Structures are given as structure tokens and as C-alpha cells.
mmCIF file of C-alpha atoms in Angstrom:
data_model
loop_
_atom_site.group_PDB
_atom_site.id
_atom_site.type_symbol
_atom_site.label_atom_id
_atom_site.label_comp_id
_atom_site.label_asym_id
_atom_site.label_seq_id
_atom_site.Cartn_x
_atom_site.Cartn_y
_atom_site.Cartn_z
ATOM 1 C CA MET A 153 18.615 -0.999 -16.151
ATOM 2 C CA ALA A 154 15.277 -0.302 -16.856
ATOM 3 C CA ILE A 155 14.102 0.090 -13.244
ATOM 4 C CA ARG A 156 16.784 2.488 -12.931
ATOM 5 C CA SER A 157 16.263 4.959 -15.557
ATOM 6 C CA LEU A 158 12.672 4.807 -14.170
ATOM 7 C CA ARG A 159 13.100 5.562 -10.904
ATOM 8 C CA ARG A 160 15.439 8.489 -12.382
ATOM 9 C CA ALA A 161 12.611 9.668 -14.477
ATOM 10 C CA VAL A 162 10.070 9.544 -11.305
ATOM 11 C CA LEU A 163 12.935 11.182 -8.781
ATOM 12 C CA ARG A 164 12.809 14.278 -11.176
ATOM 13 C CA ALA A 165 9.342 14.586 -11.691
ATOM 14 C CA LEU A 166 8.664 14.389 -7.844
ATOM 15 C CA SER A 167 11.378 16.527 -6.866
ATOM 16 C CA PRO A 168 10.677 20.259 -6.050
ATOM 17 C CA LEU A 169 11.829 22.744 -9.041
ATOM 18 C CA GLN A 170 14.270 24.582 -6.772
ATOM 19 C CA SER A 171 15.821 21.556 -4.445
ATOM 20 C CA SER A 172 19.129 20.718 -5.527
ATOM 21 C CA SER A 173 19.220 18.018 -2.685
ATOM 22 C CA SER A 174 17.877 14.321 -3.634
ATOM 23 C CA LEU A 175 14.747 13.358 -1.761
ATOM 24 C CA ILE A 176 17.106 10.947 -0.175
ATOM 25 C CA PRO A 177 20.465 11.729 1.616
ATOM 26 C CA ALA A 178 23.342 10.457 -0.732
ATOM 27 C CA THR A 179 24.171 7.852 2.545
ATOM 28 C CA GLN A 180 21.411 5.858 2.006
ATOM 29 C CA ASN A 181 20.888 3.837 -1.285
ATOM 30 C CA SER A 182 19.835 5.500 -4.150
ATOM 31 C CA SER A 183 17.828 2.713 -5.463
ATOM 32 C CA LEU A 184 15.195 2.661 -3.141
ATOM 33 C CA PHE A 185 12.702 5.277 -1.264
ATOM 34 C CA SER A 186 12.383 5.378 2.438
ATOM 35 C CA LEU A 187 8.958 6.171 3.860
ATOM 36 C CA SER A 188 9.500 9.748 4.530
ATOM 37 C CA ASN A 189 12.261 12.229 4.628
ATOM 38 C CA TYR A 190 14.808 9.899 6.178
ATOM 39 C CA SER A 191 16.575 12.106 9.227
ATOM 40 C CA ALA A 192 20.227 11.433 10.525
ATOM 41 C CA GLU A 193 18.809 10.890 13.990
ATOM 42 C CA PRO A 194 16.546 7.521 14.483
ATOM 43 C CA SER A 195 13.158 8.480 15.041
ATOM 44 C CA THR A 196 11.608 8.179 18.723
ATOM 45 C CA SER A 197 8.351 7.519 17.303
ATOM 46 C CA ALA A 198 7.073 4.118 17.782
ATOM 47 C CA SER A 199 7.919 1.886 14.807
ATOM 48 C CA TYR A 200 6.218 2.464 11.860
ATOM 49 C CA SER A 201 7.290 -0.121 8.980
ATOM 50 C CA CYS A 202 7.688 0.787 5.402
ATOM 51 C CA PRO A 203 4.583 -0.062 3.719
ATOM 52 C CA ASN A 204 6.643 -0.815 0.406
ATOM 53 C CA PHE A 205 9.926 -0.609 -1.152
ATOM 54 C CA SER A 206 11.361 -2.026 -3.812
ATOM 55 C CA CYS A 207 14.533 -4.047 -3.374
ATOM 56 C CA ASN A 208 17.054 -5.925 -5.789
ATOM 57 C CA SER A 209 19.061 -8.471 -3.906
ATOM 58 C CA ILE A 210 22.032 -6.521 -2.525
ATOM 59 C CA PRO A 211 20.574 -2.804 -1.962
ATOM 60 C CA CYS A 212 17.989 -4.806 0.716
ATOM 61 C CA ARG A 213 20.504 -5.968 2.993
ATOM 62 C CA ARG A 214 21.443 -2.067 3.163
ATOM 63 C CA LEU A 215 18.179 -1.259 4.041
ATOM 64 C CA SER A 216 17.781 -3.860 6.601
ATOM 65 C CA SER A 217 20.250 -2.223 8.935
ATOM 66 C CA LEU A 218 18.884 1.370 8.084
ATOM 67 C CA THR A 219 15.407 0.433 8.724
ATOM 68 C CA GLU A 220 16.560 -1.212 12.335
ATOM 69 C CA GLU A 221 18.480 2.062 13.017
ATOM 70 C CA GLU A 222 15.674 4.200 12.174
ATOM 71 C CA SER A 223 13.139 3.661 15.142
ATOM 72 C CA HIS A 224 13.807 2.635 18.557
ATOM 73 C CA GLY A 225 10.508 0.262 18.488
ATOM 74 C CA PRO A 226 10.312 -3.176 17.591
ATOM 75 C CA ALA A 227 12.937 -3.661 14.690
ATOM 76 C CA ALA A 228 11.519 -3.098 10.906
ATOM 77 C CA VAL A 229 12.992 -6.543 9.596
ATOM 78 C CA ASN A 230 13.475 -6.478 5.789
ATOM 79 C CA TYR A 231 12.260 -9.977 5.117
ATOM 80 C CA CYS A 232 12.781 -8.948 1.378
ATOM 81 C CA SER A 233 16.597 -9.530 2.043
ATOM 82 C CA LEU A 234 16.325 -12.945 2.947
ATOM 83 C CA LEU A 235 15.019 -14.400 -0.222
ATOM 84 C CA THR A 236 16.040 -14.153 -3.557
ATOM 85 C CA GLU A 237 13.744 -13.858 -6.271
ATOM 86 C CA GLU A 238 14.151 -17.453 -6.938
ATOM 87 C CA GLU A 239 13.460 -18.797 -3.678
ATOM 88 C CA TYR A 240 10.595 -15.871 -3.514
ATOM 89 C CA HIS A 241 8.853 -17.421 -6.809
ATOM 90 C CA LYS A 242 9.189 -20.863 -5.309
ATOM 91 C CA LEU A 243 7.466 -19.885 -1.978
ATOM 92 C CA ALA A 244 4.849 -17.775 -3.497
ATOM 93 C CA ASN A 245 3.831 -20.155 -6.125
ATOM 94 C CA SER A 246 3.395 -22.949 -3.877
ATOM 95 C CA THR A 247 1.425 -21.183 -1.406
ATOM 96 C CA ILE A 248 -0.775 -19.820 -3.896
ATOM 97 C CA HIS A 249 -1.253 -23.285 -5.869
ATOM 98 C CA ASP A 250 -1.886 -24.799 -2.180
ATOM 99 C CA LEU A 251 -4.674 -22.130 -1.350
ATOM 100 C CA LEU A 252 -6.168 -22.692 -4.953
ATOM 101 C CA GLU A 253 -6.628 -25.897 -4.336
ATOM 102 C CA LYS A 254 -7.649 -25.992 -0.810
ATOM 103 C CA LEU A 255 -10.074 -23.421 -1.689
ATOM 104 C CA GLU A 256 -11.618 -25.145 -4.725
ATOM 105 C CA GLU A 257 -12.329 -27.866 -2.463
ATOM 106 C CA TYR A 258 -14.097 -25.689 0.231
ATOM 107 C CA GLY A 259 -16.365 -24.334 -2.297
ATOM 108 C CA ASP A 260 -17.442 -27.697 -2.999
ATOM 109 C CA SER A 261 -18.208 -28.286 0.114
ATOM 110 C CA VAL A 262 -19.770 -24.873 1.138
ATOM 111 C CA ASP A 263 -22.889 -23.693 -0.337
ATOM 112 C CA ILE A 264 -22.138 -19.849 -1.299
ATOM 113 C CA ASP A 265 -24.256 -18.632 -4.082
ATOM 114 C CA GLY A 266 -21.590 -17.119 -6.505
ATOM 115 C CA PHE A 267 -19.125 -19.391 -5.034
ATOM 116 C CA ASP A 268 -15.757 -18.834 -7.682
ATOM 117 C CA VAL A 269 -12.137 -19.492 -7.816
ATOM 118 C CA ASP A 270 -10.286 -18.359 -10.509
ATOM 119 C CA TYR A 271 -6.510 -18.045 -10.622
ATOM 120 C CA GLY A 272 -5.115 -16.370 -14.030
ATOM 121 C CA ASN A 273 -1.803 -14.429 -14.833
ATOM 122 C CA GLU A 274 -0.631 -15.229 -11.282
ATOM 123 C CA VAL A 275 -3.407 -13.579 -9.712
ATOM 124 C CA LEU A 276 -6.043 -15.831 -7.233
ATOM 125 C CA THR A 277 -9.296 -14.737 -7.189
ATOM 126 C CA LEU A 278 -12.038 -15.932 -4.634
ATOM 127 C CA LYS A 279 -15.737 -15.000 -4.986
ATOM 128 C CA LEU A 280 -17.818 -15.337 -2.585
ATOM 129 C CA GLY A 281 -21.359 -13.629 -4.238
ATOM 130 C CA ASP A 282 -22.596 -11.183 -2.020
ATOM 131 C CA PHE A 283 -19.875 -11.506 0.814
ATOM 132 C CA GLY A 284 -17.495 -10.001 -1.526
ATOM 133 C CA THR A 285 -13.923 -10.909 -3.512
ATOM 134 C CA TYR A 286 -10.689 -11.539 -2.240
ATOM 135 C CA VAL A 287 -7.874 -11.148 -4.776
ATOM 136 C CA ILE A 288 -4.449 -12.601 -3.947
ATOM 137 C CA ASN A 289 -1.323 -11.804 -5.782
ATOM 138 C CA LYS A 290 2.160 -11.826 -6.040
ATOM 139 C CA GLN A 291 4.361 -8.618 -5.487
ATOM 140 C CA THR A 292 7.560 -9.763 -6.715
ATOM 141 C CA PRO A 293 9.541 -6.586 -6.163
ATOM 142 C CA ASN A 294 8.920 -6.695 -2.126
ATOM 143 C CA ARG A 295 9.050 -10.221 -2.455
ATOM 144 C CA GLN A 296 5.709 -10.324 -0.418
ATOM 145 C CA ILE A 297 2.267 -11.569 -1.928
ATOM 146 C CA TRP A 298 -0.910 -9.089 -1.804
ATOM 147 C CA MET A 299 -4.249 -10.322 -0.365
ATOM 148 C CA SER A 300 -7.241 -7.385 -0.823
ATOM 149 C CA SER A 301 -9.961 -8.984 1.650
ATOM 150 C CA PRO A 302 -13.630 -7.712 1.515
ATOM 151 C CA VAL A 303 -13.822 -8.381 5.618
ATOM 152 C CA SER A 304 -10.197 -6.589 6.503
ATOM 153 C CA GLY A 305 -8.987 -4.465 3.221
ATOM 154 C CA PRO A 306 -5.642 -4.732 1.886
ATOM 155 C CA SER A 307 -2.528 -6.481 3.389
ATOM 156 C CA ARG A 308 1.042 -7.586 2.650
ATOM 157 C CA PHE A 309 2.397 -10.533 3.520
ATOM 158 C CA ASP A 310 6.160 -11.142 3.828
ATOM 159 C CA TRP A 311 7.957 -14.525 4.272
ATOM 160 C CA ASP A 312 9.070 -15.007 7.899
ATOM 161 C CA GLN A 313 12.014 -17.860 7.874
ATOM 162 C CA LYS A 314 11.975 -18.576 11.518
ATOM 163 C CA ALA A 315 7.873 -18.897 11.293
ATOM 164 C CA GLU A 316 8.031 -20.563 7.820
ATOM 165 C CA ALA A 317 4.874 -18.460 7.131
ATOM 166 C CA TRP A 318 3.724 -15.466 5.443
ATOM 167 C CA ILE A 319 3.596 -12.540 7.910
ATOM 168 C CA TYR A 320 1.601 -9.344 8.179
ATOM 169 C CA LYS A 321 4.150 -7.002 9.678
ATOM 170 C CA ARG A 322 1.813 -4.607 10.794
ATOM 171 C CA THR A 323 -0.317 -6.990 12.472
ATOM 172 C CA LYS A 324 1.542 -9.592 13.153
ATOM 173 C CA GLN A 325 -0.956 -11.972 11.528
ATOM 174 C CA ASN A 326 -0.304 -15.305 9.495
ATOM 175 C CA LEU A 327 -1.899 -15.063 6.338
ATOM 176 C CA PHE A 328 -3.605 -18.370 6.363
ATOM 177 C CA LYS A 329 -4.832 -17.418 9.775
ATOM 178 C CA VAL A 330 -6.785 -14.124 8.546
ATOM 179 C CA LEU A 331 -8.259 -16.495 5.459
ATOM 180 C CA GLU A 332 -9.133 -19.358 7.948
ATOM 181 C CA THR A 333 -11.028 -17.012 10.464
ATOM 182 C CA GLU A 334 -12.643 -14.851 7.453
ATOM 183 C CA LEU A 335 -13.652 -17.321 5.808
ATOM 184 C CA GLU A 336 -15.027 -19.266 8.519
ATOM 185 C CA LYS A 337 -16.761 -16.375 9.548
ATOM 186 C CA LEU A 338 -18.374 -15.757 5.973
ATOM 187 C CA CYS A 339 -19.425 -18.689 5.290
ATOM 188 C CA ASN A 340 -20.045 -20.729 8.181
ATOM 189 C CA LYS A 341 -17.577 -23.473 7.969
ATOM 190 C CA PRO A 342 -13.837 -23.918 8.997
ATOM 191 C CA ILE A 343 -11.108 -24.721 6.321
ATOM 192 C CA SER A 344 -7.560 -25.429 7.217
ATOM 193 C CA LEU A 345 -5.387 -24.145 5.054
ATOM 194 C CA SER A 346 -1.675 -24.535 6.726
ATOM 195 C CA MET B 1492 -30.668 -1.551 -11.187
ATOM 196 C CA LEU B 1493 -28.050 -2.193 -13.642
ATOM 197 C CA ARG B 1494 -28.597 0.584 -16.043
ATOM 198 C CA GLN B 1495 -28.255 2.407 -12.445
ATOM 199 C CA ALA B 1496 -25.106 1.102 -12.099
ATOM 200 C CA THR B 1497 -23.486 1.711 -15.242
ATOM 201 C CA SER B 1498 -24.590 4.952 -15.567
ATOM 202 C CA ARG B 1499 -22.340 5.704 -12.464
ATOM 203 C CA VAL B 1500 -19.609 4.149 -13.998
ATOM 204 C CA ILE B 1501 -17.334 5.029 -17.133
ATOM 205 C CA GLY B 1502 -15.461 2.154 -18.521
ATOM 206 C CA TRP B 1503 -14.720 0.269 -21.675
ATOM 207 C CA ARG B 1504 -15.521 -3.303 -23.016
ATOM 208 C CA LEU B 1505 -13.232 -4.902 -24.924
ATOM 209 C CA SER B 1506 -13.922 -7.621 -27.546
ATOM 210 C CA PRO B 1507 -15.675 -10.909 -25.935
ATOM 211 C CA ALA B 1508 -12.480 -13.104 -26.551
ATOM 212 C CA GLY B 1509 -10.349 -10.224 -24.854
ATOM 213 C CA PRO B 1510 -9.471 -9.722 -20.752
ATOM 214 C CA PRO B 1511 -12.499 -8.723 -19.043
ATOM 215 C CA LEU B 1512 -14.715 -5.502 -18.532
ATOM 216 C CA ARG B 1513 -12.651 -3.003 -16.372
ATOM 217 C CA LEU B 1514 -14.445 -0.379 -14.675
ATOM 218 C CA TYR B 1515 -13.343 2.851 -12.877
ATOM 219 C CA HIS B 1516 -16.103 4.494 -11.017
ATOM 220 C CA GLU B 1517 -16.905 8.216 -11.924
ATOM 221 C CA ARG B 1518 -15.234 9.610 -9.439
ATOM 222 C CA VAL B 1519 -11.865 8.023 -10.188
ATOM 223 C CA VAL B 1520 -12.190 9.143 -13.635
ATOM 224 C CA ASP B 1521 -12.878 12.934 -12.107
ATOM 225 C CA HIS B 1522 -9.752 12.664 -10.057
ATOM 226 C CA TYR B 1523 -7.509 11.333 -12.839
ATOM 227 C CA ASN B 1524 -8.623 13.649 -15.396
ATOM 228 C CA ASN B 1525 -9.136 16.443 -13.071
ATOM 229 C CA PRO B 1526 -6.569 16.438 -9.982
ATOM 230 C CA ARG B 1527 -7.004 18.446 -6.975
ATOM 231 C CA ASN B 1528 -3.715 19.946 -5.484
ATOM 232 C CA VAL B 1529 -0.946 18.800 -7.787
ATOM 233 C CA GLY B 1530 2.502 20.161 -7.073
ATOM 234 C CA ALA B 1531 4.703 20.418 -4.570
ATOM 235 C CA PHE B 1532 6.120 22.761 -1.670
ATOM 236 C CA ASP B 1533 9.619 23.304 -0.159
ATOM 237 C CA LYS B 1534 10.475 20.299 1.875
ATOM 238 C CA ASN B 1535 12.871 22.361 3.906
ATOM 239 C CA ASP B 1536 10.179 24.648 5.327
ATOM 240 C CA SER B 1537 9.387 24.267 8.809
ATOM 241 C CA GLY B 1538 5.671 24.021 7.955
ATOM 242 C CA VAL B 1539 5.863 21.469 5.784
ATOM 243 C CA GLY B 1540 5.918 17.534 6.152
ATOM 244 C CA THR B 1541 6.363 15.046 3.400
ATOM 245 C CA GLY B 1542 5.492 11.690 2.913
ATOM 246 C CA LEU B 1543 7.010 9.681 0.346
ATOM 247 C CA VAL B 1544 5.499 5.965 -0.083
ATOM 248 C CA GLY B 1545 5.827 3.354 -2.529
ATOM 249 C CA ALA B 1546 8.261 2.104 -4.873
ATOM 250 C CA PRO B 1547 8.547 2.299 -8.981
ATOM 251 C CA ALA B 1548 9.217 -1.573 -9.212
ATOM 252 C CA CYS B 1549 5.810 -1.958 -7.662
ATOM 253 C CA GLY B 1550 4.076 0.662 -9.812
ATOM 254 C CA ASP B 1551 3.055 3.144 -7.437
ATOM 255 C CA VAL B 1552 5.033 6.423 -5.793
ATOM 256 C CA MET B 1553 3.161 9.021 -3.929
ATOM 257 C CA LYS B 1554 4.565 11.726 -2.693
ATOM 258 C CA LEU B 1555 1.779 13.878 -0.224
ATOM 259 C CA GLN B 1556 2.614 16.833 1.263
ATOM 260 C CA ILE B 1557 1.067 19.044 4.018
ATOM 261 C CA LYS B 1558 1.469 22.774 4.933
ATOM 262 C CA VAL B 1559 0.544 23.202 8.517
ATOM 263 C CA ASP B 1560 -0.366 26.773 10.086
ATOM 264 C CA GLU B 1561 2.477 26.023 13.249
ATOM 265 C CA GLU B 1562 -0.259 28.169 15.870
ATOM 266 C CA SER B 1563 -3.228 26.605 15.415
ATOM 267 C CA GLY B 1564 -1.849 23.011 14.216
ATOM 268 C CA LYS B 1565 -4.135 22.755 11.239
ATOM 269 C CA ILE B 1566 -3.141 21.500 7.982
ATOM 270 C CA VAL B 1567 -4.039 25.044 5.633
ATOM 271 C CA ASP B 1568 -2.640 23.374 2.673
ATOM 272 C CA ALA B 1569 -1.935 20.066 0.912
ATOM 273 C CA CYS B 1570 -0.088 19.084 -2.554
ATOM 274 C CA PHE B 1571 0.961 15.428 -3.766
ATOM 275 C CA LYS B 1572 2.500 14.259 -6.824
ATOM 276 C CA THR B 1573 1.671 10.512 -7.692
ATOM 277 C CA PHE B 1574 2.892 8.162 -10.348
ATOM 278 C CA GLY B 1575 1.051 5.126 -10.520
ATOM 279 C CA CYS B 1576 -2.457 4.175 -11.710
ATOM 280 C CA GLY B 1577 -5.978 6.014 -11.970
ATOM 281 C CA SER B 1578 -6.842 4.283 -8.781
ATOM 282 C CA ALA B 1579 -3.403 5.600 -6.729
ATOM 283 C CA ILE B 1580 -3.920 9.152 -8.646
ATOM 284 C CA ALA B 1581 -7.340 9.695 -7.330
ATOM 285 C CA SER B 1582 -6.806 8.122 -4.236
ATOM 286 C CA SER B 1583 -3.953 10.684 -3.228
ATOM 287 C CA SER B 1584 -5.990 13.223 -4.646
ATOM 288 C CA VAL B 1585 -8.877 12.801 -2.226
ATOM 289 C CA ALA B 1586 -6.151 12.796 0.590
ATOM 290 C CA THR B 1587 -4.962 15.908 -0.283
ATOM 291 C CA GLU B 1588 -8.546 17.060 -0.332
ATOM 292 C CA TRP B 1589 -9.215 15.494 3.095
ATOM 293 C CA VAL B 1590 -6.637 17.066 5.093
ATOM 294 C CA LYS B 1591 -6.781 20.390 4.696
ATOM 295 C CA GLY B 1592 -8.890 22.103 7.243
ATOM 296 C CA ARG B 1593 -8.032 19.477 9.896
ATOM 297 C CA PRO B 1594 -6.109 19.426 12.933
ATOM 298 C CA VAL B 1595 -2.534 17.562 12.216
ATOM 299 C CA GLU B 1596 -3.184 14.739 14.699
ATOM 300 C CA GLU B 1597 -6.825 14.003 13.317
ATOM 301 C CA VAL B 1598 -5.788 13.256 9.809
ATOM 302 C CA LEU B 1599 -4.053 10.330 11.377
ATOM 303 C CA SER B 1600 -7.152 8.742 11.751
ATOM 304 C CA ILE B 1601 -8.265 9.157 7.909
ATOM 305 C CA LYS B 1602 -8.946 5.174 6.682
ATOM 306 C CA ASN B 1603 -7.866 3.579 3.398
ATOM 307 C CA THR B 1604 -10.876 1.753 3.503
ATOM 308 C CA GLU B 1605 -12.972 5.572 3.902
ATOM 309 C CA ILE B 1606 -10.759 6.301 0.781
ATOM 310 C CA ALA B 1607 -11.690 3.169 -0.978
ATOM 311 C CA LYS B 1608 -15.407 3.575 -0.143
ATOM 312 C CA HIS B 1609 -15.614 7.053 -1.490
ATOM 313 C CA LEU B 1610 -14.208 6.244 -4.893
ATOM 314 C CA SER B 1611 -15.873 2.891 -5.265
ATOM 315 C CA LEU B 1612 -12.389 1.239 -5.791
ATOM 316 C CA PRO B 1613 -12.438 -2.692 -6.705
ATOM 317 C CA PRO B 1614 -10.891 -5.045 -4.291
ATOM 318 C CA VAL B 1615 -7.313 -5.532 -6.651
ATOM 319 C CA LYS B 1616 -7.068 -1.546 -5.855
ATOM 320 C CA LEU B 1617 -7.578 -1.453 -2.350
ATOM 321 C CA HIS B 1618 -4.156 -1.455 -2.454
ATOM 322 C CA CYS B 1619 -3.721 1.945 -3.685
ATOM 323 C CA SER B 1620 -5.941 3.544 -0.859
ATOM 324 C CA MET B 1621 -4.005 2.040 1.952
ATOM 325 C CA LEU B 1622 -0.878 3.855 -0.028
ATOM 326 C CA ALA B 1623 -2.750 6.972 0.229
ATOM 327 C CA GLU B 1624 -3.247 6.470 3.946
ATOM 328 C CA ASP B 1625 0.537 5.695 4.212
ATOM 329 C CA ALA B 1626 1.226 8.885 2.732
ATOM 330 C CA ILE B 1627 -0.709 10.711 5.055
ATOM 331 C CA LYS B 1628 0.784 9.501 7.726
ATOM 332 C CA ALA B 1629 4.112 9.737 6.539
ATOM 333 C CA ALA B 1630 3.778 13.262 6.129
ATOM 334 C CA VAL B 1631 2.326 13.707 9.598
ATOM 335 C CA LYS B 1632 5.655 12.121 10.819
ATOM 336 C CA ASP B 1633 7.644 14.006 8.732
ATOM 337 C CA TYR B 1634 6.098 17.431 9.893
ATOM 338 C CA GLU B 1635 6.334 15.975 13.669
ATOM 339 C CA ALA B 1636 10.130 14.827 13.681
ATOM 340 C CA LYS B 1637 10.947 18.348 12.204
ATOM 341 C CA HIS B 1638 9.024 19.864 15.128
ATOM 342 C CA SER B 1639 10.536 17.585 17.838
ATOM 343 C CA LYS B 1640 14.020 18.512 16.660
ATOM 344 C CA SER B 1641 13.403 22.360 16.994
ATOM 345 C CA SER B 1642 11.148 22.719 19.954
ATOM 346 C CA GLY B 1643 12.460 19.734 21.731
ATOM 347 C CA ALA B 1644 9.237 17.841 22.418
ATOM 348 C CA THR B 1645 8.531 14.355 21.951
ATOM 349 C CA PRO B 1646 6.666 13.954 18.776
ATOM 350 C CA LEU B 1647 3.239 12.100 19.129
ATOM 351 C CA GLU B 1648 3.521 8.018 19.020
ATOM 352 C CA MET B 1649 2.281 6.985 15.129
ATOM 353 C CA PRO B 1650 -0.182 4.341 15.640
ATOM 354 C CA LEU B 1651 0.502 1.147 13.858
ATOM 355 C CA SER B 1652 -1.882 1.127 11.112
ATOM 356 C CA GLY B 1653 -3.682 -2.497 10.664
#
């Protein structure tokens, strides 16, 4: 309820003064933001997946067909529609706890000045001294795991049921693989996270 | 060196028992207090591209609009409205500054890493800069979609940002 009234307030604030049309056509689920003004005809440009969208379990299913119609490129699968909040929390929590354990062990075996792994408020922070800091956290509304890497910057991973892995849609990369590659490069020692 | 660093940031310190120190770079504070180009254009104007990204539930929504001079293909004006944290507001404010005066295709090369570096965003706020990059791309995509409809030409391929 609170989210709906907040969304209404934001829409009101963002709409131009004279516009009577909503930012999103009435046919589309009004509880979601599309990437840009949604056009009735599918875009012919290369697929550009929606970077972020809020979802509740019912509207999600409608969005998934919407994004598939919108582009002629590879279908933008809405992974969020495949996970309930409970399933998401289970998966994400176990992934992050797994990572925490493995990173703590890794820290004991590498000699990095300022190495520190911290987990608090469901946020995993990995400090690598001069190499920078990783922040890995849950983004529940999107059913995503967000990562901020000193090497590759920000990325957002969705759960892929088929691959049984967290995948970043834009690069098709796997969360564990990205971390393994980057950590090995930074710390000169391989790590296995899968 | 510590004194130099602290003189460039403005923040507040909570009690030793409380949450850790939070610091905002002075550029973030500047954009937050004096945001550039806040406003809105008529989204139905053929020269206007509108990018709307993010979601309230996630805590960040950005609307970035560009006004393009159709003859020269250059962005002559830009504006934004953002709902979100100081870093998100600053990122989108910076984005509107950087797109002005540049050709439409060129602004697609603005990277979130450049915005983040300019604002000295901490790791946890890099996502805000990415959202600003996405907002620019969305605005360009919208403008080009409008023009492909009117001219019948195929819009430029949108590069997948990585």
C-alpha cells in the first residue's frame, strides 16, 4: 500500500505540468516503470534490457511478456517473475553466506594488506586494501543481487533458473565467475566460488 | 594527506557506538544543494527525448530529458528530475551538464565510471552512476525512436552497456 502511494507521488512529481497523459500508457501495468516512453510498436533497435524495475509477483508476469514484445533482439527474460520473494531470499541469502565463508577462507590464504570481509545488514563488504572494495548486496524489489566492483564497476545479477546461477543480463556473465576472475587477477591466487 | 582528503569531503560523524562515518564528496554536496537543469520538457515535442529509469521500490528513479536541434543533431538543452539519494541526484545532474552541446550519438559513450570518478562515489553508490548512464541512453533511444517513426529511417543500434 505504502509503495503504491509512494509511486503515485513520484509519478506526480515527475510528470510535466501540462501533461495529462501518464508517462506509461494505460494498457501497461501502471505499477511499473518502463525504460523510456513505451511505444506501441516494438522497437527495432538492439535489445536494451530494462536496468531496473520494481516488481510485485503479479505485475511481474505481465512485464515479462511486455519486454519480450518490445524488442526484436534477444528476448529480455524477466527473471523476477520466476522467483517469489521467499524463494529469492532463500537463494540470495545462501549465495551471500556461501560467498562470505569462501572469502573469509580466501583471506586467510592470501597476503593482502588491508584484506577484510564484513557482513552486516545483509550487505557483504570485501576490502582489498589498495585494490579497492567490493560491495555485494540484495536488491529485493528486483529479485537481484547487486555488486559493486573496483574492477568492473556496478552490476546486477538475476537468478537464472536454467543455469542455476546469478547472471548479469547485459554481459551474460555469472556472478561467481566474475568474482573468481577478478580476485585471481587482483590477488594472484585462484579462488573457487561455485 | 589525511587533512587534505578531509578538506575535500563534507560529512558528519556519528557517535563511536553508532553507524560508521559517511562522507560525501564536495561535488556531490554541490550538485545536491545546487542541482543543475532541474525541470521538464514537453515529452511530446519531436525534438525531445525522455529517459525514465529506475523504480521507487529500489529507491531511485531518474527522468532525464534531452532537447535536440534537429538540423545539427546536437543536444541543445537537457533537464532532469530524480527521486533518490544525494549520489543519484548528483549523478543525474552531472549527466545533464555533460550531454549539453554534444551530438546525440556521442553522449552514448558517456560511461558510468566517468560520472562516478567525477563525483568520487563510494563503491556502494556506483549503481547511481550506472542509472544516470542508463537514463542518458534511454533519452537518446526515445528521441531516435520518435525520429525513425517520422522519417521512416532505421534508428541507430543501441549499444549494450556492459
